[in-house]
Amino acid sequence: MSKETFRFQAHRGDSAFFPENTLVSYKAALDQGYDVIEIDTKFTADNICICLHDGTYNRTCRFEDGSSFTEKTPADTLTLAEVKALDAGMFKGEEFRGTRIPTLAEALAFLKGKNVKLKMDNVFQGFTEERFEIFCSTIAEADMEDQMGFTCKTLPYFTYLAKRFPKAEMHYDGSLTPDALRVTSELARDRLTLWIPYENQSTAWFKGRKADAGFCRELHEFGKVGIWLISEVEELRTAVNDFGADIIETNGTLKPDALKLI
């Protein structure tokens, strides 16, 4: 890793200060110089792929009058027309009133040709076969494969996407077994990033192995190394200088210009 090639990934766009997974948060990440933007996707009742992290609208969406949902509302229980009537900005602040949930196609059109890579979160692995094909077709139709990346947590999805999108970056955040390292490396060596969490409060829920210098050296034999989720300069210093990270994911609390501080 060199600081010249080191990259910052924005988690759901700049989700710390802007409404996550909206064009507003994606633009903020662009303006601030992030190298990669992570995008989460779900489906509406009428099978339109939208940008949304949670499985429901309850946390991030409000009605036009500012009121919240009173019942749990799964993503695929509302049509696109109903989704577009929701406000996806007010939960972050009144200044974001009027922000809408974008479709994946709208997000891709907005980001196409920009100096940023896009990384699709592995939530697509929970889609039905029909919806997964719509997801893949939406990306193919955008004609921006060389700007795309996919995060997979299982080898079948990794294998399929690595072959279907041979120019896309491939990211693996599943179990880092010897077999997984061999297969992912053979399929996508030059475009492979292996992800491992940093030991902090944000990743406390993760029960697997966390990043350390020795393990990251082993992973570098197979591909690039990504570290998530980092929000402090000291964590960045450790990830870069001790772990040799090639890319880190942050929610926006850590800006790309922080690299000059380490």
mmCIF file of C-alpha atoms in Angstrom:
data_model
loop_
_atom_site.group_PDB
_atom_site.id
_atom_site.type_symbol
_atom_site.label_atom_id
_atom_site.label_comp_id
_atom_site.label_asym_id
_atom_site.label_seq_id
_atom_site.Cartn_x
_atom_site.Cartn_y
_atom_site.Cartn_z
ATOM 1 C CA MET A 1 0.000 0.000 0.000
ATOM 2 C CA SER A 2 1.132 3.538 -0.701
ATOM 3 C CA LYS A 3 -0.552 6.745 0.334
ATOM 4 C CA GLU A 4 -0.769 7.628 -3.344
ATOM 5 C CA THR A 5 -3.089 4.679 -4.008
ATOM 6 C CA PHE A 6 -4.853 4.559 -0.631
ATOM 7 C CA ARG A 7 -8.619 5.055 -0.887
ATOM 8 C CA PHE A 8 -11.444 6.308 1.331
ATOM 9 C CA GLN A 9 -14.873 4.718 1.039
ATOM 10 C CA ALA A 10 -17.994 6.622 2.101
ATOM 11 C CA HIS A 11 -20.478 4.419 3.981
ATOM 12 C CA ARG A 12 -23.911 5.072 2.365
ATOM 13 C CA GLY A 13 -22.417 8.315 1.065
ATOM 14 C CA ASP A 14 -21.529 10.848 3.756
ATOM 15 C CA SER A 15 -24.034 9.279 6.119
ATOM 16 C CA ALA A 16 -22.737 11.014 9.249
ATOM 17 C CA PHE A 17 -23.898 14.453 8.176
ATOM 18 C CA PHE A 18 -26.322 13.871 5.287
ATOM 19 C CA PRO A 19 -29.365 11.623 4.685
ATOM 20 C CA GLU A 20 -27.844 8.238 3.908
ATOM 21 C CA ASN A 21 -28.236 6.537 0.526
ATOM 22 C CA THR A 22 -29.653 9.647 -1.151
ATOM 23 C CA LEU A 23 -28.272 11.764 -3.964
ATOM 24 C CA VAL A 24 -27.552 14.389 -1.299
ATOM 25 C CA SER A 25 -25.198 12.102 0.621
ATOM 26 C CA TYR A 26 -23.614 10.811 -2.585
ATOM 27 C CA LYS A 27 -22.942 14.359 -3.813
ATOM 28 C CA ALA A 28 -21.440 15.287 -0.451
ATOM 29 C CA ALA A 29 -19.074 12.319 -0.703
ATOM 30 C CA LEU A 30 -18.114 13.379 -4.226
ATOM 31 C CA ASP A 31 -17.503 16.977 -3.188
ATOM 32 C CA GLN A 32 -15.350 15.873 -0.257
ATOM 33 C CA GLY A 33 -13.109 13.703 -2.416
ATOM 34 C CA TYR A 34 -14.067 10.186 -1.375
ATOM 35 C CA ASP A 35 -12.754 7.544 -3.776
ATOM 36 C CA VAL A 36 -15.543 4.987 -3.316
ATOM 37 C CA ILE A 37 -19.225 5.287 -2.400
ATOM 38 C CA GLU A 38 -21.026 2.304 -0.907
ATOM 39 C CA ILE A 39 -24.659 1.876 -1.960
ATOM 40 C CA ASP A 40 -27.319 -0.304 -0.310
ATOM 41 C CA THR A 41 -30.316 -1.564 -2.270
ATOM 42 C CA LYS A 42 -33.824 -2.864 -1.620
ATOM 43 C CA PHE A 43 -36.921 -3.470 -3.749
ATOM 44 C CA THR A 44 -40.368 -1.878 -3.821
ATOM 45 C CA ALA A 45 -43.633 -3.784 -4.089
ATOM 46 C CA ASP A 46 -43.618 -3.221 -7.858
ATOM 47 C CA ASN A 47 -40.086 -4.605 -8.213
ATOM 48 C CA ILE A 48 -38.134 -1.360 -8.596
ATOM 49 C CA CYS A 49 -34.637 -1.376 -7.124
ATOM 50 C CA ILE A 50 -34.122 1.570 -4.760
ATOM 51 C CA CYS A 51 -31.283 2.861 -2.587
ATOM 52 C CA LEU A 52 -32.082 2.019 1.028
ATOM 53 C CA HIS A 53 -30.148 0.342 3.822
ATOM 54 C CA ASP A 54 -32.772 -0.818 6.292
ATOM 55 C CA GLY A 55 -35.358 -3.459 5.579
ATOM 56 C CA THR A 56 -38.055 -0.937 6.527
ATOM 57 C CA TYR A 57 -38.742 2.774 6.008
ATOM 58 C CA ASN A 58 -39.326 3.481 9.698
ATOM 59 C CA ARG A 59 -35.948 4.886 10.721
ATOM 60 C CA THR A 60 -35.101 7.115 7.772
ATOM 61 C CA CYS A 61 -38.430 8.160 6.230
ATOM 62 C CA ARG A 62 -41.195 10.558 7.195
ATOM 63 C CA PHE A 63 -44.494 11.591 5.654
ATOM 64 C CA GLU A 64 -44.829 15.043 4.101
ATOM 65 C CA ASP A 65 -46.241 16.469 7.333
ATOM 66 C CA GLY A 66 -43.185 15.230 9.224
ATOM 67 C CA SER A 67 -44.940 12.363 10.977
ATOM 68 C CA SER A 68 -43.351 8.948 11.342
ATOM 69 C CA PHE A 69 -44.593 5.471 10.532
ATOM 70 C CA THR A 70 -46.587 3.974 13.380
ATOM 71 C CA GLU A 71 -46.147 0.379 12.197
ATOM 72 C CA LYS A 72 -43.198 -1.552 10.855
ATOM 73 C CA THR A 73 -43.223 -1.026 7.079
ATOM 74 C CA PRO A 74 -40.992 -3.390 5.056
ATOM 75 C CA ALA A 75 -39.399 -1.954 1.930
ATOM 76 C CA ASP A 76 -41.252 -4.179 -0.501
ATOM 77 C CA THR A 77 -44.724 -3.366 0.845
ATOM 78 C CA LEU A 78 -44.830 0.081 -0.823
ATOM 79 C CA THR A 79 -44.891 0.858 -4.527
ATOM 80 C CA LEU A 80 -42.372 3.214 -6.087
ATOM 81 C CA ALA A 81 -45.032 5.940 -6.287
ATOM 82 C CA GLU A 82 -45.657 5.571 -2.544
ATOM 83 C CA VAL A 83 -41.921 5.587 -1.821
ATOM 84 C CA LYS A 84 -41.404 8.749 -3.855
ATOM 85 C CA ALA A 85 -44.031 10.484 -1.701
ATOM 86 C CA LEU A 86 -41.914 9.889 1.409
ATOM 87 C CA ASP A 87 -39.374 12.327 2.798
ATOM 88 C CA ALA A 88 -35.952 10.720 3.274
ATOM 89 C CA GLY A 89 -34.198 13.813 4.618
ATOM 90 C CA MET A 90 -36.063 15.144 7.639
ATOM 91 C CA PHE A 91 -34.771 12.386 9.925
ATOM 92 C CA LYS A 92 -31.349 13.994 9.516
ATOM 93 C CA GLY A 93 -32.503 17.588 9.865
ATOM 94 C CA GLU A 94 -35.095 20.076 8.697
ATOM 95 C CA GLU A 95 -32.613 21.477 6.170
ATOM 96 C CA PHE A 96 -32.900 18.220 4.235
ATOM 97 C CA ARG A 97 -36.703 18.319 3.937
ATOM 98 C CA GLY A 98 -37.791 17.241 0.474
ATOM 99 C CA THR A 99 -35.010 14.701 -0.069
ATOM 100 C CA ARG A 100 -36.293 11.570 -1.807
ATOM 101 C CA ILE A 101 -35.181 7.956 -1.963
ATOM 102 C CA PRO A 102 -33.534 7.430 -5.350
ATOM 103 C CA THR A 103 -33.945 4.375 -7.505
ATOM 104 C CA LEU A 104 -30.743 2.505 -8.249
ATOM 105 C CA ALA A 105 -31.056 3.614 -11.881
ATOM 106 C CA GLU A 106 -31.297 7.257 -10.781
ATOM 107 C CA ALA A 107 -28.266 6.920 -8.518
ATOM 108 C CA LEU A 108 -26.206 5.309 -11.264
ATOM 109 C CA ALA A 109 -27.195 8.018 -13.753
ATOM 110 C CA PHE A 110 -26.248 10.702 -11.219
ATOM 111 C CA LEU A 111 -22.836 9.147 -10.496
ATOM 112 C CA LYS A 112 -21.947 7.926 -13.986
ATOM 113 C CA GLY A 113 -18.703 9.382 -15.274
ATOM 114 C CA LYS A 114 -17.837 10.956 -11.924
ATOM 115 C CA ASN A 115 -14.386 10.384 -10.473
ATOM 116 C CA VAL A 116 -15.573 7.798 -7.977
ATOM 117 C CA LYS A 117 -16.064 4.044 -7.761
ATOM 118 C CA LEU A 118 -19.355 2.584 -6.585
ATOM 119 C CA LYS A 119 -19.536 -0.463 -4.333
ATOM 120 C CA MET A 120 -22.776 -2.381 -4.013
ATOM 121 C CA ASP A 121 -23.314 -3.756 -0.518
ATOM 122 C CA ASN A 122 -23.902 -7.494 -0.168
ATOM 123 C CA VAL A 123 -27.588 -7.091 0.741
ATOM 124 C CA PHE A 124 -28.397 -8.148 -2.834
ATOM 125 C CA GLN A 125 -27.686 -11.699 -1.689
ATOM 126 C CA GLY A 126 -31.060 -11.633 0.046
ATOM 127 C CA PHE A 127 -32.984 -10.852 -3.135
ATOM 128 C CA THR A 128 -35.193 -13.360 -4.879
ATOM 129 C CA GLU A 129 -33.803 -14.748 -8.123
ATOM 130 C CA GLU A 130 -36.063 -12.415 -10.116
ATOM 131 C CA ARG A 131 -35.001 -9.342 -8.167
ATOM 132 C CA PHE A 132 -31.336 -10.241 -8.301
ATOM 133 C CA GLU A 133 -31.590 -10.366 -12.092
ATOM 134 C CA ILE A 134 -33.318 -6.966 -12.153
ATOM 135 C CA PHE A 135 -30.518 -5.623 -9.938
ATOM 136 C CA CYS A 136 -27.828 -6.981 -12.268
ATOM 137 C CA SER A 137 -29.653 -5.822 -15.396
ATOM 138 C CA THR A 138 -30.049 -2.312 -13.991
ATOM 139 C CA ILE A 139 -26.296 -2.107 -13.546
ATOM 140 C CA ALA A 140 -25.579 -3.622 -16.959
ATOM 141 C CA GLU A 141 -27.941 -1.166 -18.652
ATOM 142 C CA ALA A 142 -26.179 1.759 -16.988
ATOM 143 C CA ASP A 143 -23.082 0.868 -19.039
ATOM 144 C CA MET A 144 -20.601 1.763 -16.305
ATOM 145 C CA GLU A 145 -19.065 -1.582 -15.389
ATOM 146 C CA ASP A 146 -15.567 -0.154 -14.999
ATOM 147 C CA GLN A 147 -16.915 2.169 -12.292
ATOM 148 C CA MET A 148 -18.678 -0.581 -10.360
ATOM 149 C CA GLY A 149 -17.789 -2.884 -7.519
ATOM 150 C CA PHE A 150 -19.670 -5.676 -5.737
ATOM 151 C CA THR A 151 -19.373 -6.879 -2.153
ATOM 152 C CA CYS A 152 -20.110 -10.579 -1.621
ATOM 153 C CA LYS A 153 -20.143 -12.666 1.532
ATOM 154 C CA THR A 154 -20.448 -16.064 -0.148
ATOM 155 C CA LEU A 155 -18.469 -17.660 -2.951
ATOM 156 C CA PRO A 156 -21.374 -18.514 -5.310
ATOM 157 C CA TYR A 157 -22.375 -14.847 -5.601
ATOM 158 C CA PHE A 158 -18.751 -13.765 -5.860
ATOM 159 C CA THR A 159 -18.128 -16.275 -8.654
ATOM 160 C CA TYR A 160 -21.238 -15.286 -10.585
ATOM 161 C CA LEU A 161 -20.645 -11.530 -10.410
ATOM 162 C CA ALA A 162 -16.902 -11.775 -11.088
ATOM 163 C CA LYS A 163 -17.718 -13.584 -14.331
ATOM 164 C CA ARG A 164 -20.743 -11.505 -15.338
ATOM 165 C CA PHE A 165 -18.940 -8.193 -14.729
ATOM 166 C CA PRO A 166 -15.284 -8.906 -15.585
ATOM 167 C CA LYS A 167 -14.250 -5.240 -15.381
ATOM 168 C CA ALA A 168 -15.871 -4.544 -12.013
ATOM 169 C CA GLU A 169 -13.993 -4.461 -8.724
ATOM 170 C CA MET A 170 -14.777 -7.434 -6.506
ATOM 171 C CA HIS A 171 -14.992 -7.197 -2.725
ATOM 172 C CA TYR A 172 -15.279 -10.124 -0.343
ATOM 173 C CA ASP A 173 -16.420 -9.780 3.273
ATOM 174 C CA GLY A 174 -17.356 -13.363 4.020
ATOM 175 C CA SER A 175 -15.484 -15.930 6.063
ATOM 176 C CA LEU A 176 -11.800 -15.640 5.140
ATOM 177 C CA THR A 177 -11.066 -19.354 4.988
ATOM 178 C CA PRO A 178 -8.145 -20.743 2.950
ATOM 179 C CA ASP A 179 -10.627 -21.938 0.318
ATOM 180 C CA ALA A 180 -12.321 -18.532 0.092
ATOM 181 C CA LEU A 181 -8.971 -16.773 -0.264
ATOM 182 C CA ARG A 182 -7.887 -19.146 -3.007
ATOM 183 C CA VAL A 183 -11.123 -18.936 -4.987
ATOM 184 C CA THR A 184 -11.548 -15.164 -4.763
ATOM 185 C CA SER A 185 -7.915 -14.590 -5.661
ATOM 186 C CA GLU A 186 -8.055 -16.896 -8.670
ATOM 187 C CA LEU A 187 -11.221 -15.221 -9.958
ATOM 188 C CA ALA A 188 -10.334 -11.577 -9.393
ATOM 189 C CA ARG A 189 -6.761 -11.134 -8.173
ATOM 190 C CA ASP A 190 -6.047 -7.675 -9.586
ATOM 191 C CA ARG A 191 -9.507 -6.369 -8.758
ATOM 192 C CA LEU A 192 -9.973 -8.126 -5.403
ATOM 193 C CA THR A 193 -10.337 -6.455 -2.014
ATOM 194 C CA LEU A 194 -10.702 -8.544 1.142
ATOM 195 C CA TRP A 195 -12.552 -6.794 3.953
ATOM 196 C CA ILE A 196 -11.970 -7.183 7.673
ATOM 197 C CA PRO A 197 -13.323 -5.090 10.582
ATOM 198 C CA TYR A 198 -11.342 -2.811 12.853
ATOM 199 C CA GLU A 199 -11.772 -3.511 16.572
ATOM 200 C CA ASN A 200 -13.937 -0.650 17.828
ATOM 201 C CA GLN A 201 -17.432 0.153 19.075
ATOM 202 C CA SER A 202 -18.885 0.293 15.557
ATOM 203 C CA THR A 203 -17.842 -3.303 14.848
ATOM 204 C CA ALA A 204 -18.484 -4.761 18.317
ATOM 205 C CA TRP A 205 -21.449 -6.738 16.961
ATOM 206 C CA PHE A 206 -19.163 -8.673 14.597
ATOM 207 C CA LYS A 207 -18.039 -11.900 16.262
ATOM 208 C CA GLY A 208 -15.411 -12.969 13.739
ATOM 209 C CA ARG A 209 -11.722 -12.155 13.575
ATOM 210 C CA LYS A 210 -10.784 -8.469 13.609
ATOM 211 C CA ALA A 211 -7.895 -6.804 11.813
ATOM 212 C CA ASP A 212 -4.339 -7.149 13.092
ATOM 213 C CA ALA A 213 -0.991 -6.652 11.414
ATOM 214 C CA GLY A 214 -0.204 -10.346 10.978
ATOM 215 C CA PHE A 215 -3.551 -11.287 9.491
ATOM 216 C CA CYS A 216 -3.488 -8.326 7.099
ATOM 217 C CA ARG A 217 -0.040 -9.407 5.869
ATOM 218 C CA GLU A 218 -1.470 -12.847 5.116
ATOM 219 C CA LEU A 219 -4.438 -11.336 3.256
ATOM 220 C CA HIS A 220 -2.158 -9.175 1.134
ATOM 221 C CA GLU A 221 -0.807 -12.346 -0.443
ATOM 222 C CA PHE A 222 -4.202 -12.736 -2.117
ATOM 223 C CA GLY A 223 -5.421 -9.212 -2.820
ATOM 224 C CA LYS A 224 -5.937 -5.717 -1.447
ATOM 225 C CA VAL A 225 -7.099 -5.248 2.133
ATOM 226 C CA GLY A 226 -10.051 -3.111 3.220
ATOM 227 C CA ILE A 227 -10.728 -2.117 6.836
ATOM 228 C CA TRP A 228 -14.149 -1.117 8.187
ATOM 229 C CA LEU A 229 -15.619 0.890 9.977
ATOM 230 C CA ILE A 230 -13.217 3.691 10.961
ATOM 231 C CA SER A 231 -14.082 7.123 12.350
ATOM 232 C CA GLU A 232 -10.979 8.364 14.204
ATOM 233 C CA VAL A 233 -7.582 9.591 12.975
ATOM 234 C CA GLU A 234 -5.791 7.217 15.355
ATOM 235 C CA GLU A 235 -7.691 4.289 13.867
ATOM 236 C CA LEU A 236 -6.712 5.477 10.394
ATOM 237 C CA ARG A 237 -3.071 5.707 11.455
ATOM 238 C CA THR A 238 -3.139 2.115 12.705
ATOM 239 C CA ALA A 239 -4.979 0.842 9.616
ATOM 240 C CA VAL A 240 -2.487 2.467 7.259
ATOM 241 C CA ASN A 241 0.820 2.205 9.094
ATOM 242 C CA ASP A 242 0.367 -1.054 11.013
ATOM 243 C CA PHE A 243 -2.122 -3.016 8.909
ATOM 244 C CA GLY A 244 -1.120 -1.726 5.475
ATOM 245 C CA ALA A 245 -4.748 -1.143 4.493
ATOM 246 C CA ASP A 246 -5.424 -0.239 0.865
ATOM 247 C CA ILE A 247 -8.863 1.188 1.580
ATOM 248 C CA ILE A 248 -10.925 2.047 4.647
ATOM 249 C CA GLU A 249 -14.638 2.585 5.079
ATOM 250 C CA THR A 250 -15.906 5.535 7.100
ATOM 251 C CA ASN A 251 -19.377 6.970 7.616
ATOM 252 C CA GLY A 252 -18.198 10.505 6.877
ATOM 253 C CA THR A 253 -16.779 11.477 10.251
ATOM 254 C CA LEU A 254 -13.303 10.876 8.817
ATOM 255 C CA LYS A 255 -12.577 12.925 5.701
ATOM 256 C CA PRO A 256 -10.093 12.028 2.926
ATOM 257 C CA ASP A 257 -7.841 14.938 3.861
ATOM 258 C CA ALA A 258 -7.206 13.171 7.201
ATOM 259 C CA LEU A 259 -4.546 11.134 5.408
ATOM 260 C CA LYS A 260 -2.123 14.046 5.671
ATOM 261 C CA LEU A 261 -2.423 13.891 9.477
ATOM 262 C CA ILE A 262 -0.789 10.480 9.719
#
